[in-house]
Amino acid sequence: MVDEIEAQSPSLSVLAAREFRYSLRQTPVEVNIKEPRQFNVLEEFIIRAAIEFQPPPTEDELASVLGLDSVFIKTTTTTLRSLQTLSPTSPLTVTAEGRLFYDKGSVPQPPYPIQIYAITDPLSDKITFQSESLNETTITLPDLADFITIDNIIADIASLPLEQIQKSIQASGLALHVPEEGKIVASYRVLASTQKFWRKISLFVIFDALDKLTIQIRNGKQILESASNWLEVLHAEGKISLQTLCKLSTETINFQREAILKQKNTEI
């Protein structure tokens, strides 16, 4: 990876590289998904009648108009009420949600459950969701938390508002909450207690010939931008020591800087 970084530009040199581990928290969550289906002819007529007829009709009145047994109408209106498309009162009244679905030519289906996993990452300070559980692996690298104060306050997933859960699921790329398609996360619940999982990361101290020193954190080849920026701020404020993180002293950094700059000047 050092070779790959330095190959990006002739001005880049890696002064130090070291691997650490840090802990993530995983919480299994069950979300209930509501999504629409196309309504049938009778459902469409009942909803349309409830919207357009003045005054709104009762089930018996609709049955008389259609020449049907009122049992058929009442069975369908019971289904529509269970889907919160019709209000529980009579005459028939369409709910606000029912009107939205009617405009799209559909009715909501009963919610169905899906299990996903909430991942709390202290380095990114984010909660993300994924469909598969993290792998439990043994990592014997030094714990980054032994060198840097990391806020390991774990968010209580169960106490988060539904809107925040919905936004986090959307941001995680899971196609479970797509309001424009009528598919929404209607509710959620935590299934089990939070577990700790370890992740391996790499830390690089990179010197640019333009005399800029950067600290970079990577998960594999993925650069963790927020974590990298956070470490750079801590270093600039004197709150972390590169000597402690890498056994890289100020004298060593200055010596390497000078050597690199001399080499670059010679090449020029």
mmCIF file of C-alpha atoms in Angstrom:
data_model
loop_
_atom_site.group_PDB
_atom_site.id
_atom_site.type_symbol
_atom_site.label_atom_id
_atom_site.label_comp_id
_atom_site.label_asym_id
_atom_site.label_seq_id
_atom_site.Cartn_x
_atom_site.Cartn_y
_atom_site.Cartn_z
ATOM 1 C CA MET A 1 0.000 0.000 0.000
ATOM 2 C CA VAL A 2 2.953 2.332 0.623
ATOM 3 C CA ASP A 3 4.124 1.657 -2.926
ATOM 4 C CA GLU A 4 0.630 2.397 -4.261
ATOM 5 C CA ILE A 5 0.431 5.701 -2.372
ATOM 6 C CA GLU A 6 3.858 6.860 -3.508
ATOM 7 C CA ALA A 7 3.084 5.817 -7.094
ATOM 8 C CA GLN A 8 0.189 8.303 -7.197
ATOM 9 C CA SER A 9 2.578 11.240 -7.452
ATOM 10 C CA PRO A 10 6.363 11.705 -7.507
ATOM 11 C CA SER A 11 5.965 14.328 -4.790
ATOM 12 C CA LEU A 12 4.510 11.888 -2.234
ATOM 13 C CA SER A 13 6.566 9.921 0.279
ATOM 14 C CA VAL A 14 5.264 7.771 3.138
ATOM 15 C CA LEU A 15 7.240 8.553 6.298
ATOM 16 C CA ALA A 16 5.551 5.902 8.444
ATOM 17 C CA ALA A 17 2.885 3.214 8.201
ATOM 18 C CA ARG A 18 1.306 1.179 10.962
ATOM 19 C CA GLU A 19 -1.702 -1.083 11.485
ATOM 20 C CA PHE A 20 -4.173 -0.857 14.368
ATOM 21 C CA ARG A 21 -7.515 -2.289 15.354
ATOM 22 C CA TYR A 22 -10.541 -0.448 16.661
ATOM 23 C CA SER A 23 -13.962 -1.559 17.798
ATOM 24 C CA LEU A 24 -17.322 -1.248 16.103
ATOM 25 C CA ARG A 25 -20.690 -1.942 17.710
ATOM 26 C CA GLN A 26 -23.371 -3.978 15.963
ATOM 27 C CA THR A 27 -27.039 -4.103 16.929
ATOM 28 C CA PRO A 28 -29.535 -6.427 15.189
ATOM 29 C CA VAL A 29 -32.695 -4.548 14.240
ATOM 30 C CA GLU A 30 -36.012 -5.600 12.745
ATOM 31 C CA VAL A 31 -37.680 -3.069 10.462
ATOM 32 C CA ASN A 32 -41.248 -3.279 9.205
ATOM 33 C CA ILE A 33 -41.613 -2.325 5.565
ATOM 34 C CA LYS A 34 -44.777 -0.983 3.974
ATOM 35 C CA GLU A 35 -45.004 -0.846 0.206
ATOM 36 C CA PRO A 36 -47.897 -0.523 -2.217
ATOM 37 C CA ARG A 37 -49.581 -2.887 -4.633
ATOM 38 C CA GLN A 38 -51.891 -2.101 -7.525
ATOM 39 C CA PHE A 39 -55.483 -1.996 -6.340
ATOM 40 C CA ASN A 40 -58.183 -4.108 -7.964
ATOM 41 C CA VAL A 41 -61.266 -2.768 -9.739
ATOM 42 C CA LEU A 42 -63.552 -2.965 -6.704
ATOM 43 C CA GLU A 43 -61.014 -1.307 -4.413
ATOM 44 C CA GLU A 44 -60.526 1.474 -6.956
ATOM 45 C CA PHE A 45 -64.264 2.060 -7.261
ATOM 46 C CA ILE A 46 -64.812 2.132 -3.485
ATOM 47 C CA ILE A 47 -61.982 4.641 -2.905
ATOM 48 C CA ARG A 48 -63.106 6.770 -5.834
ATOM 49 C CA ALA A 49 -66.690 6.763 -4.564
ATOM 50 C CA ALA A 50 -65.536 7.764 -1.085
ATOM 51 C CA ILE A 51 -63.654 10.703 -2.623
ATOM 52 C CA GLU A 52 -66.141 11.887 -5.247
ATOM 53 C CA PHE A 53 -69.631 11.043 -3.939
ATOM 54 C CA GLN A 54 -71.378 13.792 -1.994
ATOM 55 C CA PRO A 55 -72.351 12.860 0.589
ATOM 56 C CA PRO A 56 -69.982 9.854 0.931
ATOM 57 C CA PRO A 57 -71.817 6.526 0.635
ATOM 58 C CA THR A 58 -72.167 3.668 3.094
ATOM 59 C CA GLU A 59 -71.268 0.074 2.200
ATOM 60 C CA ASP A 60 -74.935 -0.816 1.744
ATOM 61 C CA GLU A 61 -75.516 2.155 -0.589
ATOM 62 C CA LEU A 62 -72.515 1.178 -2.734
ATOM 63 C CA ALA A 63 -73.704 -2.406 -2.869
ATOM 64 C CA SER A 64 -77.087 -1.201 -4.106
ATOM 65 C CA VAL A 65 -75.498 1.010 -6.802
ATOM 66 C CA LEU A 66 -73.309 -1.846 -8.049
ATOM 67 C CA GLY A 67 -75.969 -4.517 -7.724
ATOM 68 C CA LEU A 68 -73.695 -6.586 -5.489
ATOM 69 C CA ASP A 69 -74.217 -8.378 -2.226
ATOM 70 C CA SER A 70 -73.118 -6.012 0.549
ATOM 71 C CA VAL A 71 -70.849 -8.793 1.886
ATOM 72 C CA PHE A 72 -68.453 -8.222 -1.055
ATOM 73 C CA ILE A 73 -68.318 -4.493 -0.376
ATOM 74 C CA LYS A 74 -67.861 -4.902 3.392
ATOM 75 C CA THR A 75 -65.097 -7.491 2.937
ATOM 76 C CA THR A 76 -63.199 -5.086 0.681
ATOM 77 C CA THR A 77 -63.721 -2.047 2.905
ATOM 78 C CA THR A 78 -62.505 -4.088 5.898
ATOM 79 C CA THR A 79 -59.297 -4.788 3.975
ATOM 80 C CA LEU A 80 -58.901 -1.120 3.017
ATOM 81 C CA ARG A 81 -59.480 -0.028 6.629
ATOM 82 C CA SER A 82 -56.834 -2.471 7.867
ATOM 83 C CA LEU A 83 -54.420 -0.786 5.453
ATOM 84 C CA GLN A 84 -55.318 2.676 6.849
ATOM 85 C CA THR A 85 -56.640 3.657 3.413
ATOM 86 C CA LEU A 86 -60.207 4.156 4.680
ATOM 87 C CA SER A 87 -61.108 5.645 8.038
ATOM 88 C CA PRO A 88 -62.861 3.302 10.509
ATOM 89 C CA THR A 89 -66.038 5.405 10.375
ATOM 90 C CA SER A 90 -69.075 5.129 8.120
ATOM 91 C CA PRO A 91 -69.980 6.653 5.626
ATOM 92 C CA LEU A 92 -66.808 5.816 3.742
ATOM 93 C CA THR A 93 -63.990 8.339 4.167
ATOM 94 C CA VAL A 94 -60.547 8.167 2.563
ATOM 95 C CA THR A 95 -57.590 8.880 4.838
ATOM 96 C CA ALA A 96 -54.821 11.306 3.847
ATOM 97 C CA GLU A 97 -52.509 8.328 3.286
ATOM 98 C CA GLY A 98 -55.212 6.574 1.266
ATOM 99 C CA ARG A 99 -55.598 9.593 -1.016
ATOM 100 C CA LEU A 100 -51.838 9.624 -1.689
ATOM 101 C CA PHE A 101 -51.887 5.956 -2.636
ATOM 102 C CA TYR A 102 -55.023 6.438 -4.762
ATOM 103 C CA ASP A 103 -53.246 9.142 -6.776
ATOM 104 C CA LYS A 104 -50.545 6.564 -7.518
ATOM 105 C CA GLY A 105 -53.046 3.832 -8.406
ATOM 106 C CA SER A 106 -52.117 1.616 -5.490
ATOM 107 C CA VAL A 107 -52.891 0.642 -1.915
ATOM 108 C CA PRO A 108 -50.400 -0.197 0.846
ATOM 109 C CA GLN A 109 -49.806 -3.820 1.787
ATOM 110 C CA PRO A 110 -49.577 -5.017 5.389
ATOM 111 C CA PRO A 111 -46.067 -4.354 6.759
ATOM 112 C CA TYR A 112 -43.558 -7.193 6.547
ATOM 113 C CA PRO A 113 -40.427 -7.590 8.723
ATOM 114 C CA ILE A 114 -36.788 -7.633 7.596
ATOM 115 C CA GLN A 115 -33.755 -8.060 9.855
ATOM 116 C CA ILE A 116 -30.806 -5.737 9.325
ATOM 117 C CA TYR A 117 -27.827 -4.624 11.415
ATOM 118 C CA ALA A 118 -27.032 -1.185 12.819
ATOM 119 C CA ILE A 119 -23.275 -0.508 12.863
ATOM 120 C CA THR A 120 -21.950 2.253 15.110
ATOM 121 C CA ASP A 121 -18.512 3.436 13.986
ATOM 122 C CA PRO A 122 -16.684 5.723 16.467
ATOM 123 C CA LEU A 123 -14.158 6.881 13.860
ATOM 124 C CA SER A 124 -16.755 8.111 11.397
ATOM 125 C CA ASP A 125 -19.190 9.044 14.177
ATOM 126 C CA LYS A 126 -21.964 7.525 12.067
ATOM 127 C CA ILE A 127 -24.589 4.826 12.295
ATOM 128 C CA THR A 128 -24.923 2.761 9.142
ATOM 129 C CA PHE A 129 -27.090 -0.225 8.307
ATOM 130 C CA GLN A 130 -26.276 -3.379 6.402
ATOM 131 C CA SER A 131 -28.139 -6.566 5.544
ATOM 132 C CA GLU A 132 -25.403 -8.966 6.675
ATOM 133 C CA SER A 133 -23.765 -9.338 10.071
ATOM 134 C CA LEU A 134 -20.138 -8.355 10.572
ATOM 135 C CA ASN A 135 -17.687 -11.256 10.658
ATOM 136 C CA GLU A 136 -16.311 -12.065 14.075
ATOM 137 C CA THR A 137 -12.541 -12.327 13.626
ATOM 138 C CA THR A 138 -9.594 -12.226 16.008
ATOM 139 C CA ILE A 139 -7.289 -9.263 15.384
ATOM 140 C CA THR A 140 -4.174 -9.061 17.558
ATOM 141 C CA LEU A 141 -3.034 -5.604 16.437
ATOM 142 C CA PRO A 142 -2.636 -2.714 18.920
ATOM 143 C CA ASP A 143 -5.907 -1.009 19.875
ATOM 144 C CA LEU A 144 -6.040 2.530 18.480
ATOM 145 C CA ALA A 145 -7.968 3.570 21.585
ATOM 146 C CA ASP A 146 -4.809 2.939 23.641
ATOM 147 C CA PHE A 147 -3.097 5.788 21.772
ATOM 148 C CA ILE A 148 -5.945 8.165 20.963
ATOM 149 C CA THR A 149 -8.993 9.074 23.019
ATOM 150 C CA ILE A 150 -11.927 7.773 20.974
ATOM 151 C CA ASP A 151 -15.482 8.603 21.962
ATOM 152 C CA ASN A 152 -16.893 5.127 22.490
ATOM 153 C CA ILE A 153 -20.270 6.329 23.706
ATOM 154 C CA ILE A 154 -22.638 3.937 21.986
ATOM 155 C CA ALA A 155 -25.907 5.354 20.714
ATOM 156 C CA ASP A 156 -28.997 3.667 22.118
ATOM 157 C CA ILE A 157 -30.500 2.477 18.836
ATOM 158 C CA ALA A 158 -33.871 1.760 20.458
ATOM 159 C CA SER A 159 -34.219 5.413 21.533
ATOM 160 C CA LEU A 160 -33.556 6.943 18.116
ATOM 161 C CA PRO A 161 -36.514 8.566 16.330
ATOM 162 C CA LEU A 162 -37.940 6.664 13.356
ATOM 163 C CA GLU A 163 -37.028 9.524 11.000
ATOM 164 C CA GLN A 164 -33.330 9.190 11.883
ATOM 165 C CA ILE A 165 -33.456 5.418 11.324
ATOM 166 C CA GLN A 166 -35.096 5.997 7.925
ATOM 167 C CA LYS A 167 -32.447 8.528 6.864
ATOM 168 C CA SER A 168 -29.585 6.272 7.996
ATOM 169 C CA ILE A 169 -31.034 3.320 6.085
ATOM 170 C CA GLN A 170 -31.319 5.466 2.950
ATOM 171 C CA ALA A 171 -27.760 6.752 3.344
ATOM 172 C CA SER A 172 -26.519 3.172 3.743
ATOM 173 C CA GLY A 173 -27.762 2.253 0.273
ATOM 174 C CA LEU A 174 -30.357 -0.281 1.414
ATOM 175 C CA ALA A 175 -33.440 -0.088 -0.808
ATOM 176 C CA LEU A 176 -35.792 -0.480 2.136
ATOM 177 C CA HIS A 177 -36.959 3.118 2.531
ATOM 178 C CA VAL A 178 -37.872 4.637 -0.850
ATOM 179 C CA PRO A 179 -40.696 7.122 -0.182
ATOM 180 C CA GLU A 180 -40.967 8.234 -3.818
ATOM 181 C CA GLU A 181 -41.950 4.653 -4.677
ATOM 182 C CA GLY A 182 -44.281 4.360 -1.701
ATOM 183 C CA LYS A 183 -41.922 1.975 0.109
ATOM 184 C CA ILE A 184 -41.276 3.074 3.682
ATOM 185 C CA VAL A 185 -39.840 1.822 6.944
ATOM 186 C CA ALA A 186 -42.968 2.055 9.091
ATOM 187 C CA SER A 187 -41.453 0.968 12.410
ATOM 188 C CA TYR A 188 -38.466 -0.769 13.935
ATOM 189 C CA ARG A 189 -37.348 -2.623 17.049
ATOM 190 C CA VAL A 190 -34.046 -3.810 18.493
ATOM 191 C CA LEU A 191 -33.806 -7.597 18.518
ATOM 192 C CA ALA A 192 -30.799 -8.235 20.770
ATOM 193 C CA SER A 193 -28.059 -6.537 22.737
ATOM 194 C CA THR A 194 -25.165 -4.723 21.077
ATOM 195 C CA GLN A 195 -22.010 -6.703 20.217
ATOM 196 C CA LYS A 196 -18.406 -5.550 19.792
ATOM 197 C CA PHE A 197 -16.545 -6.342 16.577
ATOM 198 C CA TRP A 198 -12.957 -5.470 15.693
ATOM 199 C CA ARG A 199 -11.850 -3.883 12.431
ATOM 200 C CA LYS A 200 -8.322 -3.509 11.095
ATOM 201 C CA ILE A 201 -7.189 -0.110 9.839
ATOM 202 C CA SER A 202 -3.937 1.286 8.492
ATOM 203 C CA LEU A 203 -2.395 4.626 9.455
ATOM 204 C CA PHE A 204 -0.041 6.446 7.081
ATOM 205 C CA VAL A 205 2.010 9.568 7.671
ATOM 206 C CA ILE A 206 2.501 11.062 4.208
ATOM 207 C CA PHE A 207 4.846 13.882 3.236
ATOM 208 C CA ASP A 208 4.277 15.924 0.119
ATOM 209 C CA ALA A 209 7.257 17.657 -1.475
ATOM 210 C CA LEU A 210 5.180 20.833 -1.248
ATOM 211 C CA ASP A 211 6.064 20.562 2.454
ATOM 212 C CA LYS A 212 2.676 19.319 3.582
ATOM 213 C CA LEU A 213 2.359 16.544 6.146
ATOM 214 C CA THR A 214 -0.867 14.510 6.168
ATOM 215 C CA ILE A 215 -2.178 11.645 8.272
ATOM 216 C CA GLN A 216 -4.321 9.110 6.474
ATOM 217 C CA ILE A 217 -6.490 6.307 7.859
ATOM 218 C CA ARG A 218 -7.526 3.487 5.530
ATOM 219 C CA ASN A 219 -9.806 0.484 5.776
ATOM 220 C CA GLY A 220 -8.196 -1.696 3.153
ATOM 221 C CA LYS A 221 -7.869 0.624 0.167
ATOM 222 C CA GLN A 222 -10.757 2.844 1.268
ATOM 223 C CA ILE A 223 -9.649 6.167 2.729
ATOM 224 C CA LEU A 224 -11.651 7.072 5.848
ATOM 225 C CA GLU A 225 -11.894 10.787 5.171
ATOM 226 C CA SER A 226 -13.581 11.911 8.381
ATOM 227 C CA ALA A 227 -11.229 9.848 10.564
ATOM 228 C CA SER A 228 -8.184 11.132 8.662
ATOM 229 C CA ASN A 229 -9.310 14.744 8.992
ATOM 230 C CA TRP A 230 -10.026 14.218 12.691
ATOM 231 C CA LEU A 231 -6.508 12.874 13.325
ATOM 232 C CA GLU A 232 -4.962 15.776 11.436
ATOM 233 C CA VAL A 233 -6.892 18.234 13.588
ATOM 234 C CA LEU A 234 -5.790 16.441 16.764
ATOM 235 C CA HIS A 235 -2.173 16.512 15.558
ATOM 236 C CA ALA A 236 -2.348 20.206 14.673
ATOM 237 C CA GLU A 237 -3.763 20.923 18.154
ATOM 238 C CA GLY A 238 -0.965 18.918 19.774
ATOM 239 C CA LYS A 239 -3.384 16.360 21.199
ATOM 240 C CA ILE A 240 -1.706 13.324 19.628
ATOM 241 C CA SER A 241 1.924 12.434 19.162
ATOM 242 C CA LEU A 242 3.282 10.868 15.989
ATOM 243 C CA GLN A 243 6.135 9.571 18.100
ATOM 244 C CA THR A 244 3.631 7.597 20.186
ATOM 245 C CA LEU A 245 1.555 6.448 17.210
ATOM 246 C CA CYS A 246 4.504 5.418 15.000
ATOM 247 C CA LYS A 247 7.626 5.779 17.093
ATOM 248 C CA LEU A 248 8.273 8.673 14.693
ATOM 249 C CA SER A 249 10.033 11.581 16.425
ATOM 250 C CA THR A 250 10.031 15.230 15.347
ATOM 251 C CA GLU A 251 13.737 14.917 14.565
ATOM 252 C CA THR A 252 13.053 11.919 12.350
ATOM 253 C CA ILE A 253 10.273 13.748 10.524
ATOM 254 C CA ASN A 254 12.466 16.795 9.917
ATOM 255 C CA PHE A 255 15.382 14.614 8.783
ATOM 256 C CA GLN A 256 13.196 12.695 6.360
ATOM 257 C CA ARG A 257 11.635 15.900 5.062
ATOM 258 C CA GLU A 258 15.023 17.371 4.325
ATOM 259 C CA ALA A 259 16.242 14.182 2.674
ATOM 260 C CA ILE A 260 13.135 13.980 0.479
ATOM 261 C CA LEU A 261 13.331 17.649 -0.514
ATOM 262 C CA LYS A 262 17.019 17.312 -1.382
ATOM 263 C CA GLN A 263 16.227 14.296 -3.498
ATOM 264 C CA LYS A 264 13.419 16.120 -5.304
ATOM 265 C CA ASN A 265 15.603 19.150 -5.922
ATOM 266 C CA THR A 266 18.343 16.916 -7.310
ATOM 267 C CA GLU A 267 15.857 15.269 -9.658
ATOM 268 C CA ILE A 268 14.668 18.672 -10.850
#
